[in-house]
Amino acid sequence: MKRTLGAAALTWMLGTSAVSAQSEATFRDQIMGHFQQSSAKFTMLAEAMPASAYAWSPGAGVMEVGQVYMHVARYNFMYLQDNLGIPAPADVDLATMETIRDKAEVQKLLIRSIEHVKRATLDMSATELGETTTLYGQTVPAWAVLMQLVAHMNEHLGQSIAYARMNGVVPPWSG
């Protein structure tokens, strides 16, 4: 695993496509393993939080619980659409998504975004993973978008864990 990650990181830093198709596919599998672990925690936490907390925020101008979940769901769709050309489902309104606070609707869209990422990513060939795209103004291989998606999710997972604990909710996986 270290060799695959090292080769992938080197490729990303150098901006080349020297990593073999097999390494890219293996790297995708590693990224998706992390994505699945993080997304499982997100969905468990979204379930554990009471509906009344979805509009709670730790302070003025700070994202509410439901907004954090919808922000992650929105970016799950947007990273694929904007950076990999994989459109979000036609009935998903990315412009208003972060305003939703109804627990059932939030959970439904969060899960839907996770399934969209899984399906789209597993459908990508090793060649497609190595193709270049743009991410935040830089040319990167497509797999770097997936890595950013996981990093983004994990950033907000930490935020959501703090929010849960501030509301007296113990993350289900931590006992």
PDB file of N, CA and C in Angstrom, residues 127-174:
ATOM      1  N   THR A 127      -7.988   4.091 -16.742  1.00  0.00           N
ATOM      2  CA  THR A 127      -7.579   5.131 -17.688  1.00  0.00           C
ATOM      3  C   THR A 127      -8.246   6.461 -17.322  1.00  0.00           C
ATOM      4  N   GLU A 128      -9.542   6.419 -17.027  1.00  0.00           N
ATOM      5  CA  GLU A 128     -10.263   7.642 -16.658  1.00  0.00           C
ATOM      6  C   GLU A 128      -9.708   8.241 -15.367  1.00  0.00           C
ATOM      7  N   LEU A 129      -9.304   7.404 -14.437  1.00  0.00           N
ATOM      8  CA  LEU A 129      -8.733   7.896 -13.183  1.00  0.00           C
ATOM      9  C   LEU A 129      -7.438   8.665 -13.408  1.00  0.00           C
ATOM     10  N   GLY A 130      -6.706   8.313 -14.457  1.00  0.00           N
ATOM     11  CA  GLY A 130      -5.441   8.977 -14.751  1.00  0.00           C
ATOM     12  C   GLY A 130      -5.565  10.188 -15.653  1.00  0.00           C
ATOM     13  N   GLU A 131      -6.744  10.390 -16.242  1.00  0.00           N
ATOM     14  CA  GLU A 131      -6.932  11.544 -17.118  1.00  0.00           C
ATOM     15  C   GLU A 131      -6.862  12.828 -16.312  1.00  0.00           C
ATOM     16  N   THR A 132      -6.410  13.887 -16.941  1.00  0.00           N
ATOM     17  CA  THR A 132      -6.268  15.156 -16.221  1.00  0.00           C
ATOM     18  C   THR A 132      -7.571  15.946 -16.216  1.00  0.00           C
ATOM     19  N   THR A 133      -7.705  16.721 -15.174  1.00  0.00           N
ATOM     20  CA  THR A 133      -8.837  17.609 -15.002  1.00  0.00           C
ATOM     21  C   THR A 133      -8.342  18.806 -14.208  1.00  0.00           C
ATOM     22  N   THR A 134      -9.239  19.709 -13.910  1.00  0.00           N
ATOM     23  CA  THR A 134      -8.880  20.881 -13.127  1.00  0.00           C
ATOM     24  C   THR A 134      -9.577  20.823 -11.777  1.00  0.00           C
ATOM     25  N   LEU A 135      -8.823  21.107 -10.732  1.00  0.00           N
ATOM     26  CA  LEU A 135      -9.339  21.148  -9.375  1.00  0.00           C
ATOM     27  C   LEU A 135      -8.753  22.378  -8.714  1.00  0.00           C
ATOM     28  N   TYR A 136      -9.614  23.315  -8.344  1.00  0.00           N
ATOM     29  CA  TYR A 136      -9.180  24.571  -7.724  1.00  0.00           C
ATOM     30  C   TYR A 136      -8.079  25.254  -8.530  1.00  0.00           C
ATOM     31  N   GLY A 137      -8.251  25.246  -9.850  1.00  0.00           N
ATOM     32  CA  GLY A 137      -7.337  25.958 -10.732  1.00  0.00           C
ATOM     33  C   GLY A 137      -6.055  25.226 -11.071  1.00  0.00           C
ATOM     34  N   GLN A 138      -5.884  24.021 -10.587  1.00  0.00           N
ATOM     35  CA  GLN A 138      -4.688  23.243 -10.888  1.00  0.00           C
ATOM     36  C   GLN A 138      -5.047  22.031 -11.735  1.00  0.00           C
ATOM     37  N   THR A 139      -4.144  21.651 -12.616  1.00  0.00           N
ATOM     38  CA  THR A 139      -4.337  20.454 -13.418  1.00  0.00           C
ATOM     39  C   THR A 139      -3.882  19.261 -12.586  1.00  0.00           C
ATOM     40  N   VAL A 140      -4.795  18.303 -12.422  1.00  0.00           N
ATOM     41  CA  VAL A 140      -4.532  17.119 -11.600  1.00  0.00           C
ATOM     42  C   VAL A 140      -5.119  15.900 -12.278  1.00  0.00           C
ATOM     43  N   PRO A 141      -4.675  14.700 -11.898  1.00  0.00           N
ATOM     44  CA  PRO A 141      -5.349  13.501 -12.382  1.00  0.00           C
ATOM     45  C   PRO A 141      -6.724  13.384 -11.726  1.00  0.00           C
ATOM     46  N   ALA A 142      -7.629  12.703 -12.370  1.00  0.00           N
ATOM     47  CA  ALA A 142      -8.999  12.574 -11.867  1.00  0.00           C
ATOM     48  C   ALA A 142      -9.049  11.992 -10.464  1.00  0.00           C
ATOM     49  N   TRP A 143      -8.158  11.059 -10.149  1.00  0.00           N
ATOM     50  CA  TRP A 143      -8.187  10.457  -8.820  1.00  0.00           C
ATOM     51  C   TRP A 143      -7.930  11.484  -7.719  1.00  0.00           C
ATOM     52  N   ALA A 144      -7.256  12.587  -8.040  1.00  0.00           N
ATOM     53  CA  ALA A 144      -6.999  13.635  -7.045  1.00  0.00           C
ATOM     54  C   ALA A 144      -8.306  14.308  -6.619  1.00  0.00           C
ATOM     55  N   VAL A 145      -9.277  14.344  -7.512  1.00  0.00           N
ATOM     56  CA  VAL A 145     -10.594  14.886  -7.166  1.00  0.00           C
ATOM     57  C   VAL A 145     -11.239  13.992  -6.106  1.00  0.00           C
ATOM     58  N   LEU A 146     -11.116  12.692  -6.281  1.00  0.00           N
ATOM     59  CA  LEU A 146     -11.669  11.757  -5.298  1.00  0.00           C
ATOM     60  C   LEU A 146     -10.968  11.907  -3.955  1.00  0.00           C
ATOM     61  N   MET A 147      -9.666  12.119  -3.987  1.00  0.00           N
ATOM     62  CA  MET A 147      -8.928  12.312  -2.745  1.00  0.00           C
ATOM     63  C   MET A 147      -9.397  13.593  -2.053  1.00  0.00           C
ATOM     64  N   GLN A 148      -9.624  14.656  -2.802  1.00  0.00           N
ATOM     65  CA  GLN A 148     -10.126  15.903  -2.235  1.00  0.00           C
ATOM     66  C   GLN A 148     -11.522  15.720  -1.663  1.00  0.00           C
ATOM     67  N   LEU A 149     -12.352  14.947  -2.345  1.00  0.00           N
ATOM     68  CA  LEU A 149     -13.706  14.677  -1.867  1.00  0.00           C
ATOM     69  C   LEU A 149     -13.661  14.009  -0.488  1.00  0.00           C
ATOM     70  N   VAL A 150     -12.770  13.038  -0.313  1.00  0.00           N
ATOM     71  CA  VAL A 150     -12.633  12.357   0.978  1.00  0.00           C
ATOM     72  C   VAL A 150     -12.083  13.312   2.030  1.00  0.00           C
ATOM     73  N   ALA A 151     -11.097  14.116   1.671  1.00  0.00           N
ATOM     74  CA  ALA A 151     -10.534  15.080   2.622  1.00  0.00           C
ATOM     75  C   ALA A 151     -11.607  16.073   3.073  1.00  0.00           C
ATOM     76  N   HIS A 152     -12.409  16.533   2.140  1.00  0.00           N
ATOM     77  CA  HIS A 152     -13.488  17.464   2.454  1.00  0.00           C
ATOM     78  C   HIS A 152     -14.484  16.814   3.411  1.00  0.00           C
ATOM     79  N   MET A 153     -14.880  15.588   3.102  1.00  0.00           N
ATOM     80  CA  MET A 153     -15.824  14.883   3.951  1.00  0.00           C
ATOM     81  C   MET A 153     -15.263  14.713   5.365  1.00  0.00           C
ATOM     82  N   ASN A 154     -13.995  14.343   5.460  1.00  0.00           N
ATOM     83  CA  ASN A 154     -13.398  14.117   6.775  1.00  0.00           C
ATOM     84  C   ASN A 154     -13.280  15.400   7.585  1.00  0.00           C
ATOM     85  N   GLU A 155     -13.019  16.504   6.913  1.00  0.00           N
ATOM     86  CA  GLU A 155     -12.987  17.796   7.613  1.00  0.00           C
ATOM     87  C   GLU A 155     -14.324  18.058   8.287  1.00  0.00           C
ATOM     88  N   HIS A 156     -15.396  17.847   7.553  1.00  0.00           N
ATOM     89  CA  HIS A 156     -16.725  18.111   8.097  1.00  0.00           C
ATOM     90  C   HIS A 156     -17.234  16.996   9.008  1.00  0.00           C
ATOM     91  N   LEU A 157     -16.673  15.807   8.895  1.00  0.00           N
ATOM     92  CA  LEU A 157     -16.995  14.753   9.852  1.00  0.00           C
ATOM     93  C   LEU A 157     -16.490  15.161  11.231  1.00  0.00           C
ATOM     94  N   GLY A 158     -15.278  15.668  11.295  1.00  0.00           N
ATOM     95  CA  GLY A 158     -14.749  16.156  12.572  1.00  0.00           C
ATOM     96  C   GLY A 158     -15.619  17.263  13.148  1.00  0.00           C
ATOM     97  N   GLN A 159     -16.042  18.189  12.301  1.00  0.00           N
ATOM     98  CA  GLN A 159     -16.935  19.259  12.718  1.00  0.00           C
ATOM     99  C   GLN A 159     -18.240  18.677  13.259  1.00  0.00           C
ATOM    100  N   SER A 160     -18.778  17.692  12.565  1.00  0.00           N
ATOM    101  CA  SER A 160     -20.046  17.088  12.965  1.00  0.00           C
ATOM    102  C   SER A 160     -19.930  16.315  14.269  1.00  0.00           C
ATOM    103  N   ILE A 161     -18.796  15.704  14.499  1.00  0.00           N
ATOM    104  CA  ILE A 161     -18.564  15.010  15.770  1.00  0.00           C
ATOM    105  C   ILE A 161     -18.565  16.024  16.914  1.00  0.00           C
ATOM    106  N   ALA A 162     -17.901  17.148  16.715  1.00  0.00           N
ATOM    107  CA  ALA A 162     -17.893  18.195  17.739  1.00  0.00           C
ATOM    108  C   ALA A 162     -19.308  18.710  17.987  1.00  0.00           C
ATOM    109  N   TYR A 163     -20.067  18.945  16.919  1.00  0.00           N
ATOM    110  CA  TYR A 163     -21.451  19.400  17.051  1.00  0.00           C
ATOM    111  C   TYR A 163     -22.278  18.383  17.837  1.00  0.00           C
ATOM    112  N   ALA A 164     -22.102  17.103  17.513  1.00  0.00           N
ATOM    113  CA  ALA A 164     -22.859  16.056  18.205  1.00  0.00           C
ATOM    114  C   ALA A 164     -22.549  16.075  19.695  1.00  0.00           C
ATOM    115  N   ARG A 165     -21.289  16.108  20.030  1.00  0.00           N
ATOM    116  CA  ARG A 165     -20.898  16.093  21.441  1.00  0.00           C
ATOM    117  C   ARG A 165     -21.404  17.338  22.172  1.00  0.00           C
ATOM    118  N   MET A 166     -21.419  18.471  21.494  1.00  0.00           N
ATOM    119  CA  MET A 166     -21.949  19.700  22.102  1.00  0.00           C
ATOM    120  C   MET A 166     -23.448  19.584  22.361  1.00  0.00           C
ATOM    121  N   ASN A 167     -24.101  18.668  21.654  1.00  0.00           N
ATOM    122  CA  ASN A 167     -25.536  18.434  21.823  1.00  0.00           C
ATOM    123  C   ASN A 167     -25.818  17.170  22.634  1.00  0.00           C
ATOM    124  N   GLY A 168     -24.798  16.655  23.299  1.00  0.00           N
ATOM    125  CA  GLY A 168     -24.967  15.491  24.146  1.00  0.00           C
ATOM    126  C   GLY A 168     -25.122  14.171  23.412  1.00  0.00           C
ATOM    127  N   VAL A 169     -24.747  14.141  22.143  1.00  0.00           N
ATOM    128  CA  VAL A 169     -24.850  12.922  21.343  1.00  0.00           C
ATOM    129  C   VAL A 169     -23.467  12.303  21.212  1.00  0.00           C
ATOM    130  N   VAL A 170     -23.343  11.066  21.629  1.00  0.00           N
ATOM    131  CA  VAL A 170     -22.080  10.333  21.492  1.00  0.00           C
ATOM    132  C   VAL A 170     -22.077   9.666  20.126  1.00  0.00           C
ATOM    133  N   PRO A 171     -21.044   9.881  19.317  1.00  0.00           N
ATOM    134  CA  PRO A 171     -20.996   9.211  18.019  1.00  0.00           C
ATOM    135  C   PRO A 171     -21.178   7.695  18.202  1.00  0.00           C
ATOM    136  N   PRO A 172     -22.114   7.097  17.464  1.00  0.00           N
ATOM    137  CA  PRO A 172     -22.477   5.704  17.658  1.00  0.00           C
ATOM    138  C   PRO A 172     -21.304   4.710  17.591  1.00  0.00           C
ATOM    139  N   TRP A 173     -20.317   4.986  16.791  1.00  0.00           N
ATOM    140  CA  TRP A 173     -19.201   4.059  16.625  1.00  0.00           C
ATOM    141  C   TRP A 173     -18.169   4.173  17.753  1.00  0.00           C
ATOM    142  N   SER A 174     -18.308   5.203  18.610  1.00  0.00           N
ATOM    143  CA  SER A 174     -17.288   5.393  19.652  1.00  0.00           C
ATOM    144  C   SER A 174     -17.715   4.852  21.006  1.00  0.00           C
TER     145      SER A 174
END
